Amino acid sequence: MKSNSSDRRLANQIKVYGAPPPLCFDTGESPELINYLDLVTKRKHTHLPDAVVEFQSRPILYIVENDRLSAAPSTRKKELLSIKQMLANRGDIAYIGVLRPGQLEVYPIDLKKSLSGKIRILEKDKGSHTFFQSLAYGTFKEKRQSNPDYVYNRIFKLLDISSKHLISSPCNLPPEDVLSLIGRALFFRFLKDRNIIINEDLKEICPQARRFEDCFSDSDKAASTSAWLDRTFNGDLLPLTDNGNLKYFRNAGKQTKGELFKHLSAIIFGAEPAGHDYQLHLWKDFDFSHIPVGLLSQVYESFSNRWDPCSKDTSIYYTPRSIAGYLVDEAFFPVKEPGKATVLDPAVGAGIFLVLAFRRLVAETWKADGVRPNSRKIQKILYNQLSGFDINESALKLAALSLYLTAIELDANPRPPRKLKFPEPLRDKVLFYCRKNTEPKEGPVIGSLGDHVDSMHNGRYDMVIGNPPWTKLGEEYSALADQYTQVVRKVAKNRGIDDVAKSYANPDSNPDLPFVWKAMEWAKLGGTIALTLPARILFKQSSNGRKAREALFQSVKITGILNCSNLSDSKVWPKMNQPFCIFFAKNSIPDDDSQFHFSTPYLESVLNSKGRLRIDFSAANPVQIKKVKREPWLLKTLTIGTSLDVGVLRKIIEKNEITIKKYWEKNDLKHSTGYEVKKKKEQYNASVTEQYPALNKKTASSFSFYLNTKKLPLFNTD
């Protein structure tokens, strides 16, 4: 064990560079290090960092003490490269800092097989005392192009190559089977890399195989290995047609002319399929003993959505770990006994929120009991404290896989594998399929918002968390849109809010607000509701939009809103092309003086390019709920201005009897929304507009306040 004096020494050494006290790995296993257990348990076997410095609960700088490295330059370089490659598997935009007397050497972490980008910081250098802040806030200049999803993108690309080959002609395997087959191979690789299965287990797993790389190499071996997975993990793991029996694998082998086994073996062997050969360097770059299960959940979800027909008509945005992590951390904050909390995700997807909540529950139980939870305790938490709903069979398969992986990852003694067998399948115990038998298998449905969901879930959960669907329904789903309205009215009636129960009309046919209302029914009285939502619910000025916002704000005690509308096109949430927010509430009726904190992170291109955002709690504005109703423009003003601007706007409104809208209409001024570029199948002939000047982002940037339309280029249909 590392002594307290040694801890203080390391803290003092890094303090001169502006860093807070680090988390030291040599202190041994502890709940505070639950996100770094892979770096704690392997310390005797390989070169690893000594500590990590976090910012807002995210790793920024891993510390390596120079005297732990070899004195020989070539060996030292290899050791550092090994540490970098290992840390890169964790998928964070972070750095390695090598501590020498009076100086700090910093290397960016990525999957490159070189130590490029080194920066040397001397204690005596000007600005050295704020160096860590420059890393945390993204002002540190570096040559690499930041990509917060570099591991996600690489794994997804590899999975996509295999799935395309196996699903398309001439292989033509069913997408749901390909999802399960590749998922099983990844799970097996996870077990192998974490030494949960070792050579002495091979005879039991696949008697015909001489090494692990052979376990999926042909139909007989794949069937044997798959049957072992089912026996060991109770048959709830990524189901296959005909239960994946020997006949199934032989038929699949014939249908694909053996290609199936090449792709599955590539995952185990550490290679990428490339025609009939393998490129060893790509799958081999990954060590699944360090890749976070939450990151795998993101990959699985996107991989599933690529081939799932249901995803075309539902909102599919995988939630980045950073966003999900922030939401889960904040949701746990007000819970009095966090280790005993019950958690529901009503649109679970591949399970990223439940995975993070699961980890937090284990950590909190560890803190409360003073001892690390064993296999039985971990499984008890899984079966008794976590629940997830979804209308997508593939999503539930992947959520089950993610939860299994997490339970295994958190287990201090995962050997022998047979001791990991779960008591019963997660389906209908933890994960619930909420699409009614009478509903179509594709397209949006009432799902978990419907009355067919068992009432046992009502008032059961300390936390309702997640990312519910946002997609606006088309006109062909008007009947379903009416059901959304009825969902809200019913919940409002049960809460005694009669005016909402009588007159509520759900705006824009979106399911997001009905999920918030339904969360009030699922959560315990006083429980926490924490959801990612579209930011439009905060700002809409249409009659229905304002009334829906007022109804929400009078029906649940909102505690905080992180308004991320400035970040919609950034890497904070890749491919999220609309404003979003994170919504926190206590499940109780607010009183007349209730208020919440409203914070809007700024757009900071360098910081956001790393997938991070600045959460400045000192800039959070306290907002009285009654003022939101009286001043529907209030939240939008705070988004683009400050509390001082609110005061200015109030004075303007008081002094002026006519609004801009009335002035516009009075003088018969023209206005329009411009043009939109539609998808190919929706395009119309736009030649009639060719003689008009065109304003877009590029042309608008060349003007200041005054816009001279004569200098604008003419519209071009190309």
XYZ file of C-alpha atoms in Angstrom:
718
model
C 0.000 0.000 0.000
C 1.193 3.495 -0.773
C 1.636 5.684 2.324
C -0.269 8.900 2.949
C 3.028 10.811 2.898
C 3.711 9.430 -0.568
C 0.221 10.501 -1.666
C 0.898 14.001 -0.408
C 4.259 14.075 -2.176
C 2.653 13.236 -5.526
C -0.125 15.764 -4.898
C 2.441 18.465 -4.111
C 4.476 17.671 -7.209
C 1.496 18.018 -9.549
C 0.017 20.972 -7.638
C 2.670 23.309 -9.051
C 1.086 22.789 -12.483
C -2.348 23.849 -11.237
C -3.739 20.327 -10.797
C -6.015 19.250 -7.932
C -5.020 16.206 -5.819
C -4.845 13.106 -8.023
C -6.467 9.717 -7.491
C -3.575 7.382 -6.722
C -3.809 3.811 -8.008
C -1.266 2.335 -5.598
C -3.635 2.876 -2.680
C -5.480 -0.281 -3.760
C -9.091 -1.044 -4.594
C -11.675 1.430 -3.333
C -15.119 2.694 -4.410
C -13.550 6.032 -5.363
C -11.498 4.169 -7.981
C -14.353 2.113 -9.404
C -13.862 3.634 -12.866
C -10.167 2.691 -12.782
C -10.227 -0.833 -11.340
C -8.571 -2.121 -14.518
C -5.593 0.125 -13.716
C -5.479 -0.961 -10.077
C -5.746 -4.744 -10.305
C -3.079 -5.223 -13.004
C -0.340 -3.159 -11.394
C 1.918 -6.129 -10.652
C 1.865 -7.377 -14.215
C 2.543 -4.421 -16.491
C 3.603 -0.773 -16.715
C 0.693 1.426 -15.677
C 0.183 5.051 -14.652
C 0.533 5.924 -10.967
C -2.423 8.277 -10.688
C -5.000 10.304 -12.577
C -6.151 13.895 -12.256
C -9.813 14.443 -13.061
C -11.874 17.456 -14.060
C -15.643 17.299 -13.508
C -15.288 13.546 -12.810
C -13.548 12.878 -16.141
C -9.906 11.803 -16.545
C -7.676 14.521 -17.964
C -4.073 13.740 -16.991
C -2.631 10.316 -16.131
C 0.516 10.644 -14.025
C 3.605 8.465 -14.503
C 6.536 9.000 -12.142
C 9.749 9.046 -14.149
C 11.701 6.863 -11.722
C 9.227 4.038 -12.429
C 10.406 3.950 -16.049
C 13.591 2.410 -17.424
C 16.702 4.577 -17.600
C 17.532 3.256 -21.077
C 15.945 5.667 -23.623
C 14.785 2.986 -26.059
C 13.230 0.837 -23.325
C 11.671 3.895 -21.696
C 10.077 4.843 -25.003
C 8.602 1.352 -25.393
C 7.224 1.458 -21.845
C 5.583 4.840 -22.412
C 4.155 3.716 -25.739
C 2.722 0.623 -24.063
C 1.068 2.787 -21.399
C -0.307 5.129 -24.041
C -1.755 2.323 -26.151
C -3.362 0.753 -23.108
C -4.916 4.051 -21.954
C -6.123 4.789 -25.487
C -8.451 1.788 -25.197
C -10.357 3.681 -22.508
C -11.531 6.084 -25.211
C -10.930 9.352 -23.360
C -9.425 12.544 -24.727
C -6.702 12.694 -22.100
C -2.934 12.974 -21.636
C 0.013 11.212 -20.027
C 2.150 13.370 -17.779
C 5.625 12.076 -16.873
C 6.799 13.735 -13.662
C 10.496 14.594 -13.447
C 12.109 16.867 -10.867
C 11.156 20.398 -11.909
C 9.388 19.432 -15.106
C 6.435 17.634 -16.626
C 6.488 15.828 -19.992
C 3.045 15.582 -21.571
C 1.925 13.214 -24.347
C -1.548 13.142 -25.922
C -3.276 9.758 -25.698
C -4.458 8.191 -28.952
C -4.239 4.923 -30.894
C -1.195 6.000 -32.901
C 1.849 3.818 -32.466
C 4.172 6.697 -31.769
C 4.869 9.205 -28.985
C 4.259 12.280 -31.110
C 3.175 15.622 -29.740
C 5.367 15.746 -26.625
C 5.311 18.995 -24.661
C 7.775 19.801 -21.860
C 6.572 22.122 -19.085
C 9.088 23.467 -16.573
C 8.043 24.535 -13.082
C 9.783 27.861 -13.614
C 7.984 28.520 -16.932
C 5.547 31.405 -17.044
C 2.023 30.058 -16.801
C 3.079 26.600 -15.542
C 0.818 27.022 -12.501
C -2.240 27.110 -14.798
C -1.146 24.329 -17.146
C -3.703 21.785 -15.925
C -6.500 24.305 -16.472
C -5.353 24.679 -20.068
C -5.785 20.920 -20.510
C -9.145 20.817 -18.769
C -10.597 23.818 -20.606
C -9.166 22.950 -24.000
C -6.900 25.967 -24.380
C -3.776 23.808 -24.520
C -2.472 23.951 -28.079
C -1.625 20.612 -29.640
C -1.079 19.303 -33.146
C -3.445 16.337 -33.052
C -6.977 16.600 -34.391
C -9.260 15.863 -31.465
C -11.805 13.130 -32.004
C -13.649 12.193 -28.817
C -15.020 9.080 -30.521
C -11.758 7.663 -31.859
C -12.208 4.216 -30.256
C -15.938 4.144 -30.946
C -15.382 4.998 -34.614
C -12.690 2.356 -35.086
C -14.683 -0.481 -33.491
C -17.883 0.545 -35.249
C -16.108 0.558 -38.606
C -14.785 -2.954 -38.023
C -18.199 -4.246 -36.986
C -19.815 -2.521 -39.947
C -17.430 -4.200 -42.393
C -18.325 -7.633 -41.050
C -22.060 -7.003 -40.770
C -22.347 -5.612 -44.318
C -20.559 -8.642 -45.699
C -22.676 -11.164 -43.778
C -26.068 -9.483 -44.270
C -25.749 -8.575 -47.946
C -25.592 -10.920 -50.929
C -24.310 -13.601 -51.306
C -24.250 -14.374 -47.540
C -27.770 -13.053 -46.798
C -27.853 -13.858 -43.080
C -30.732 -12.266 -41.090
C -29.607 -8.973 -39.494
C -30.826 -10.037 -36.038
C -28.666 -13.177 -36.187
C -25.630 -11.232 -37.396
C -26.088 -8.848 -34.460
C -26.152 -11.782 -32.029
C -23.269 -13.663 -33.652
C -20.911 -10.694 -33.709
C -21.999 -9.720 -30.206
C -21.179 -13.214 -28.950
C -17.723 -13.054 -30.509
C -17.104 -9.669 -28.877
C -18.308 -11.004 -25.530
C -15.942 -13.966 -25.869
C -13.070 -11.590 -26.666
C -14.016 -9.579 -23.552
C -13.789 -12.734 -21.396
C -10.462 -13.676 -22.965
C -8.824 -10.246 -22.630
C -9.896 -9.954 -18.982
C -8.512 -13.417 -18.177
C -11.942 -14.591 -17.056
C -11.342 -17.563 -19.326
C -7.851 -19.040 -19.404
C -6.194 -21.948 -21.215
C -7.343 -24.524 -18.693
C -10.981 -23.648 -19.532
C -10.564 -24.374 -23.228
C -11.434 -28.074 -22.971
C -14.773 -27.257 -21.352
C -15.569 -24.401 -23.753
C -14.651 -26.075 -27.030
C -12.968 -29.518 -26.813
C -12.093 -29.428 -30.525
C -10.140 -26.141 -30.258
C -6.394 -26.067 -29.630
C -6.392 -22.323 -28.823
C -8.960 -19.598 -28.174
C -8.552 -18.230 -31.688
C -10.043 -21.499 -33.011
C -13.269 -21.306 -31.003
C -15.290 -19.758 -33.846
C -13.240 -21.119 -36.757
C -15.843 -23.583 -38.129
C -19.432 -24.681 -37.573
C -18.721 -27.409 -35.006
C -16.417 -25.252 -32.896
C -18.718 -22.202 -33.101
C -21.705 -24.329 -32.018
C -19.744 -25.764 -29.084
C -18.494 -22.346 -27.964
C -21.931 -20.774 -28.342
C -23.538 -23.591 -26.322
C -20.977 -23.010 -23.553
C -21.866 -19.310 -23.472
C -25.553 -20.224 -23.095
C -24.871 -22.706 -20.300
C -22.597 -20.339 -18.450
C -24.710 -17.209 -18.771
C -28.195 -18.779 -18.599
C -29.316 -18.485 -22.236
C -30.317 -14.792 -22.125
C -27.273 -13.710 -24.073
C -28.007 -12.525 -27.636
C -30.444 -15.286 -28.743
C -29.969 -17.038 -32.104
C -32.358 -18.767 -34.493
C -32.975 -22.397 -33.390
C -31.035 -21.535 -30.216
C -27.822 -21.588 -32.246
C -27.629 -25.389 -32.411
C -25.139 -27.350 -34.490
C -27.519 -27.579 -37.453
C -27.931 -23.795 -37.406
C -24.168 -23.163 -37.533
C -23.643 -25.751 -40.256
C -26.367 -24.170 -42.397
C -24.964 -20.683 -41.776
C -21.501 -21.915 -42.731
C -22.767 -23.364 -45.995
C -24.849 -20.279 -46.781
C -21.868 -17.964 -46.318
C -19.304 -20.426 -47.744
C -17.371 -20.223 -44.499
C -17.175 -16.410 -44.486
C -19.118 -16.232 -41.201
C -16.338 -18.005 -39.315
C -13.632 -15.823 -40.834
C -15.353 -12.713 -39.527
C -16.025 -14.143 -36.074
C -12.474 -15.501 -35.795
C -11.091 -12.098 -36.788
C -12.630 -10.594 -33.652
C -11.134 -13.283 -31.427
C -7.812 -13.463 -33.233
C -7.336 -9.718 -33.312
C -7.572 -9.172 -37.055
C -9.676 -7.247 -39.523
C -11.306 -9.117 -42.425
C -9.797 -7.999 -45.719
C -11.051 -10.201 -48.544
C -9.852 -13.706 -47.782
C -6.943 -12.490 -45.654
C -6.532 -10.643 -42.372
C -4.868 -7.403 -41.381
C -3.693 -8.181 -37.866
C -3.042 -4.631 -36.728
C -6.619 -3.349 -36.322
C -8.619 -5.665 -34.059
C -5.304 -6.387 -32.397
C -5.011 -2.736 -31.350
C -7.766 -3.246 -28.802
C -7.560 -4.666 -25.310
C -11.049 -5.378 -24.018
C -9.787 -5.466 -20.453
C -9.591 -1.663 -20.653
C -12.382 -0.658 -23.049
C -15.259 0.668 -20.883
C -18.518 -1.239 -21.122
C -20.298 2.094 -21.577
C -18.290 2.709 -24.727
C -19.180 -0.750 -26.019
C -22.840 0.060 -25.326
C -22.586 3.065 -27.637
C -21.027 0.956 -30.373
C -23.597 -1.813 -30.014
C -26.480 0.652 -30.142
C -25.273 2.320 -33.329
C -24.413 -1.064 -34.834
C -27.922 -2.351 -34.071
C -29.608 0.763 -35.439
C -27.757 0.418 -38.730
C -29.735 -2.755 -39.483
C -32.891 -2.371 -37.421
C -35.972 -1.416 -39.494
C -37.615 0.104 -36.404
C -34.909 2.766 -36.147
C -36.106 4.521 -39.310
C -39.178 5.874 -37.553
C -37.801 6.471 -34.081
C -35.282 8.975 -32.771
C -31.914 7.244 -32.639
C -29.159 9.304 -31.069
C -26.705 7.302 -29.000
C -26.001 9.237 -25.838
C -22.284 10.005 -25.354
C -20.773 8.650 -22.137
C -19.861 12.176 -21.034
C -23.480 13.360 -21.237
C -24.881 10.166 -19.716
C -22.233 10.252 -16.984
C -23.031 13.831 -16.018
C -26.755 13.078 -15.890
C -26.301 9.951 -13.745
C -23.894 11.674 -11.340
C -26.284 14.574 -10.788
C -29.305 12.261 -10.456
C -27.627 10.400 -7.589
C -26.633 13.583 -5.761
C -29.892 14.201 -3.805
C -30.547 10.522 -2.950
C -30.216 9.901 0.809
C -29.217 6.229 0.579
C -27.756 5.992 -2.933
C -26.631 2.373 -2.566
C -30.264 1.294 -2.132
C -31.719 3.401 -4.963
C -33.965 1.888 -7.632
C -33.454 3.131 -11.189
C -35.593 3.033 -14.348
C -34.633 3.953 -17.902
C -37.924 4.071 -19.869
C -36.204 4.007 -23.292
C -33.161 1.925 -22.467
C -31.551 1.434 -25.897
C -28.259 -0.428 -25.460
C -28.217 0.459 -21.771
C -25.626 3.239 -21.323
C -27.614 4.932 -18.515
C -28.276 1.648 -16.692
C -24.631 0.626 -17.080
C -23.456 3.856 -15.435
C -26.157 3.655 -12.763
C -25.184 0.027 -12.082
C -21.565 1.029 -11.533
C -22.623 3.847 -9.225
C -24.895 1.542 -7.197
C -22.041 -0.918 -6.709
C -19.694 1.905 -5.651
C -22.236 3.328 -3.196
C -22.917 -0.128 -1.741
C -19.174 -0.604 -1.368
C -18.925 2.708 0.515
C -21.845 1.899 2.800
C -20.772 -1.685 3.611
C -17.045 -1.031 3.764
C -16.367 -4.095 1.637
C -16.321 -4.668 -2.112
C -19.553 -6.375 -3.273
C -19.142 -10.033 -4.289
C -20.809 -11.804 -7.223
C -24.044 -12.467 -5.352
C -24.336 -8.879 -4.117
C -23.655 -7.481 -7.589
C -26.338 -9.712 -9.103
C -28.764 -8.726 -6.345
C -28.268 -5.060 -7.269
C -28.811 -5.884 -10.942
C -32.043 -7.809 -10.450
C -33.593 -5.715 -7.669
C -32.557 -2.127 -8.381
C -32.398 -1.670 -12.165
C -35.150 -1.675 -14.803
C -35.332 -0.711 -18.468
C -38.142 -0.425 -21.030
C -37.911 -0.495 -24.813
C -39.971 -1.255 -27.918
C -36.976 -2.617 -29.791
C -35.996 -6.276 -29.430
C -32.449 -5.644 -30.640
C -31.971 -2.860 -28.123
C -33.033 -5.124 -25.265
C -30.592 -7.804 -26.423
C -27.773 -5.297 -26.345
C -28.866 -3.830 -23.014
C -28.751 -7.335 -21.530
C -25.266 -7.841 -22.960
C -24.084 -4.495 -21.545
C -25.426 -5.309 -18.082
C -23.853 -8.776 -18.123
C -20.509 -7.266 -19.115
C -20.780 -4.673 -16.345
C -21.602 -7.271 -13.698
C -18.582 -9.321 -14.770
C -16.333 -6.261 -14.971
C -17.231 -5.219 -11.410
C -16.669 -8.679 -9.958
C -13.419 -8.893 -7.978
C -13.244 -12.683 -8.392
C -14.781 -13.632 -11.750
C -13.203 -17.083 -11.882
C -14.114 -19.804 -12.518
C -16.575 -18.626 -15.191
C -19.332 -20.985 -13.987
C -19.658 -18.930 -10.796
C -20.797 -15.994 -12.928
C -24.001 -17.744 -14.011
C -26.913 -15.380 -13.538
C -29.965 -16.562 -11.555
C -32.444 -16.060 -14.403
C -32.837 -14.194 -17.698
C -32.995 -10.419 -17.485
C -36.048 -10.244 -19.747
C -39.241 -9.570 -17.786
C -37.179 -9.160 -14.615
C -34.922 -6.225 -15.427
C -35.572 -5.476 -19.103
C -39.135 -5.200 -20.386
C -40.380 -5.351 -23.980
C -43.097 -2.708 -24.228
C -44.416 -3.075 -27.769
C -47.900 -4.635 -27.591
C -48.588 -7.769 -29.615
C -51.298 -5.886 -31.497
C -48.906 -3.123 -32.584
C -46.852 -3.235 -35.807
C -43.259 -4.463 -35.516
C -41.969 -1.334 -37.257
C -42.604 2.360 -36.752
C -43.512 4.423 -33.679
C -45.987 3.013 -31.160
C -47.285 4.016 -27.725
C -44.784 1.567 -26.196
C -43.873 2.153 -22.556
C -46.255 5.115 -22.374
C -49.225 2.758 -22.727
C -51.543 1.327 -20.096
C -50.394 -2.206 -20.934
C -47.153 -1.607 -18.982
C -47.547 -3.308 -15.609
C -48.728 -0.948 -12.865
C -46.162 -2.529 -10.518
C -43.730 0.056 -11.927
C -45.818 3.004 -10.704
C -44.232 4.809 -7.766
C -41.429 2.246 -7.599
C -38.282 4.147 -8.594
C -35.995 6.569 -6.785
C -34.691 7.693 -10.180
C -36.120 7.776 -13.686
C -33.257 8.567 -16.049
C -32.470 8.343 -19.742
C -32.891 9.734 -23.224
C -36.501 9.230 -24.392
C -37.387 9.449 -28.108
C -37.807 12.916 -29.615
C -39.036 12.229 -33.147
C -42.051 14.189 -34.335
C -44.785 11.980 -35.742
C -45.926 12.338 -39.327
C -49.526 13.087 -40.215
C -50.187 9.389 -40.749
C -49.743 8.866 -36.995
C -52.387 11.348 -35.836
C -54.135 8.674 -33.740
C -50.892 7.992 -31.863
C -50.362 11.732 -31.377
C -53.779 11.883 -29.711
C -52.694 9.071 -27.385
C -49.697 11.191 -26.308
C -52.089 13.926 -25.240
C -54.227 11.445 -23.318
C -51.152 10.090 -21.501
C -50.403 13.563 -20.131
C -54.012 14.252 -19.223
C -54.291 11.011 -17.275
C -51.116 11.667 -15.269
C -52.248 15.249 -14.609
C -55.620 14.009 -13.353
C -53.946 11.570 -10.969
C -51.788 14.435 -9.641
C -54.856 16.601 -9.067
C -53.974 19.170 -11.726
C -57.458 19.535 -13.174
C -56.843 22.349 -15.666
C -54.110 20.344 -17.406
C -56.191 17.165 -17.268
C -59.008 18.937 -19.124
C -57.241 21.082 -21.704
C -53.693 19.789 -22.365
C -52.746 19.406 -26.044
C -49.352 17.823 -26.738
C -47.380 20.146 -29.064
C -45.943 19.007 -32.392
C -46.869 15.313 -31.961
C -43.599 14.621 -30.117
C -43.262 11.889 -27.467
C -40.659 13.670 -25.322
C -43.003 15.577 -22.996
C -45.318 12.578 -22.467
C -42.247 10.651 -21.262
C -41.523 13.363 -18.693
C -45.114 13.172 -17.473
C -45.076 9.389 -17.371
C -41.844 9.569 -15.363
C -43.866 11.365 -12.681
C -45.985 8.222 -12.455
C -43.052 5.791 -12.332
C -40.958 7.758 -9.814
C -41.530 7.631 -6.088
C -42.926 10.723 -4.422
C -39.860 12.915 -3.982
C -37.852 10.783 -6.409
C -35.534 12.191 -9.079
C -36.357 12.610 -12.763
C -33.313 13.224 -14.981
C -33.717 13.144 -18.758
C -32.042 14.486 -21.873
C -34.648 16.393 -23.875
C -34.917 18.656 -26.914
C -34.349 22.260 -25.875
C -37.331 23.424 -27.943
C -39.607 22.625 -25.005
C -37.942 25.547 -23.181
C -38.385 28.155 -25.871
C -41.487 27.452 -27.959
C -43.724 30.521 -28.266
C -46.678 28.929 -30.055
C -49.854 28.768 -28.020
C -49.656 24.997 -27.510
C -45.924 25.154 -26.848
C -46.281 27.780 -24.118
C -49.215 26.001 -22.498
C -47.364 22.673 -22.518
C -44.326 24.282 -20.861
C -46.497 26.007 -18.249
C -48.295 22.719 -17.541
C -44.982 20.923 -17.006
C -43.551 23.629 -14.780
C -46.619 23.671 -12.527
C -46.764 19.869 -12.212
C -43.267 18.812 -11.105
C -40.628 20.537 -9.007
C -37.851 21.308 -11.474
C -34.475 21.583 -9.744
C -32.145 22.335 -12.641
C -31.826 22.606 -16.406
C -28.518 22.430 -18.252
C -29.395 24.154 -21.498
C -27.026 22.883 -24.214
C -28.736 24.613 -27.125
C -25.424 26.264 -28.098
C -23.752 22.861 -28.538
C -26.123 21.086 -30.914
C -23.661 20.903 -33.822
C -20.555 20.170 -31.774
C -18.729 16.975 -30.823
C -20.196 17.192 -27.342
C -23.019 15.147 -28.880
C -21.965 13.944 -32.348
C -24.672 13.845 -35.029
C -27.107 15.617 -32.730
C -28.289 18.354 -35.070
C -30.833 19.965 -32.797
C -30.610 21.887 -29.506
C -30.837 19.727 -26.403
C -30.969 20.131 -22.647
C -30.588 18.007 -19.517
C -33.622 18.223 -17.280
C -33.629 17.515 -13.515
C -36.708 17.466 -11.291
C -37.952 16.233 -7.925
C -41.197 14.315 -8.219
C -43.446 16.612 -6.205
C -45.831 19.482 -6.903
C -43.958 22.812 -6.735
C -45.134 25.587 -4.440
C -45.605 29.206 -5.493
C -42.028 30.169 -4.616
C -40.279 27.194 -6.226
C -37.245 27.933 -8.343
C -34.620 26.028 -10.311
C -31.115 26.682 -11.588
C -30.734 27.371 -15.288
C -27.274 27.160 -16.851
C -26.234 27.560 -20.491
C -22.718 26.372 -21.447
C -21.006 28.548 -24.032
C -19.862 27.263 -27.395
C -16.089 26.777 -27.026
C -14.810 25.205 -30.217
C -11.517 23.797 -28.903
C -12.998 22.365 -25.718
C -16.126 21.087 -27.468
C -14.013 19.387 -30.157
C -12.785 17.076 -27.384
C -16.355 16.133 -26.520
C -16.295 18.207 -23.331
C -18.219 21.244 -22.168
C -17.648 23.816 -19.474
C -20.232 23.613 -16.701
C -19.874 26.818 -14.722
C -22.127 26.423 -11.709
C -21.411 29.974 -10.601
C -23.110 31.173 -13.805
C -26.301 29.222 -13.106
C -29.268 31.565 -12.879
C -31.914 30.923 -10.216
C -35.290 31.119 -11.983
C -38.666 31.294 -10.272
C -41.167 28.979 -11.919
C -43.977 31.540 -11.744
C -41.844 33.986 -13.755
C -41.457 31.482 -16.608
C -45.226 31.502 -16.967
C -45.503 35.277 -16.697
C -42.518 35.907 -19.005
C -42.392 33.171 -21.687
C -39.335 34.839 -23.228
C -37.304 34.542 -20.001
C -35.384 31.303 -20.674
C -34.481 32.319 -24.208
C -33.168 35.654 -22.951
C -30.998 33.914 -20.356
C -29.717 31.586 -23.085
C -28.364 34.340 -25.312
C -27.794 36.941 -22.601
C -27.535 37.369 -18.846
C -29.745 38.400 -15.958
C -28.846 42.007 -16.841
C -30.399 41.522 -20.276
C -33.549 40.238 -18.598
C -33.822 43.535 -16.723
C -33.291 45.531 -19.916
C -35.929 43.539 -21.774
C -38.425 44.031 -18.966
C -37.966 47.791 -19.230
C -38.396 47.707 -22.998
C -41.606 45.733 -22.658
C -42.910 48.126 -20.006
C -42.165 51.200 -22.147
C -43.481 49.934 -25.479
C -47.091 49.265 -26.287
C -46.419 47.676 -29.659
C -44.511 44.464 -30.304
C -42.272 43.765 -33.306
C -44.913 41.364 -34.601
C -47.646 44.019 -34.461
C -45.323 46.589 -36.051
C -44.482 44.143 -38.850
C -48.117 43.375 -39.560
C -49.180 47.029 -39.309
C -46.695 48.040 -42.017
C -47.392 44.982 -44.199
C -43.716 43.930 -44.141
C -42.806 40.692 -45.880
C -41.235 37.729 -44.152
C -40.575 34.050 -44.796
C -38.500 31.150 -43.545
C -36.309 30.981 -46.653
C -35.680 27.630 -48.281
C -34.723 24.199 -47.002
C -32.730 21.490 -48.742
C -34.858 18.366 -48.627
C -33.921 14.739 -49.083
C -33.816 13.622 -52.702
C -37.189 11.894 -52.627
C -38.795 15.075 -51.246
C -37.162 17.626 -53.572
C -39.150 20.044 -55.726
C -38.231 22.095 -58.777
C -36.632 25.279 -57.431
C -35.849 27.006 -60.737
C -38.440 29.716 -60.026
C -36.157 31.127 -57.317
C -33.039 31.452 -59.499
C -33.429 35.214 -59.950
C -33.501 35.917 -56.201
C -30.486 36.744 -53.998
C -29.452 33.888 -51.689
C -28.436 34.276 -48.046
C -26.651 31.386 -46.367
C -23.995 30.914 -43.698
C -21.141 31.623 -46.080
C -22.575 34.793 -47.593
C -23.958 36.070 -44.285
C -20.509 35.924 -42.673
C -19.217 38.617 -45.063
C -21.671 41.209 -43.706
C -21.851 42.891 -40.331
C -25.074 44.453 -39.025
C -26.234 45.874 -42.336
C -27.066 43.438 -45.153
C -26.807 44.726 -48.724
C -28.975 42.348 -50.774
C -27.525 43.704 -54.052
C -24.191 42.111 -53.187
C -25.657 38.677 -52.571
C -25.140 35.951 -55.199
C -28.177 34.677 -57.078
C -29.756 31.431 -55.976
C -28.297 28.392 -57.737
C -30.363 25.207 -57.953
C -27.150 23.165 -58.061
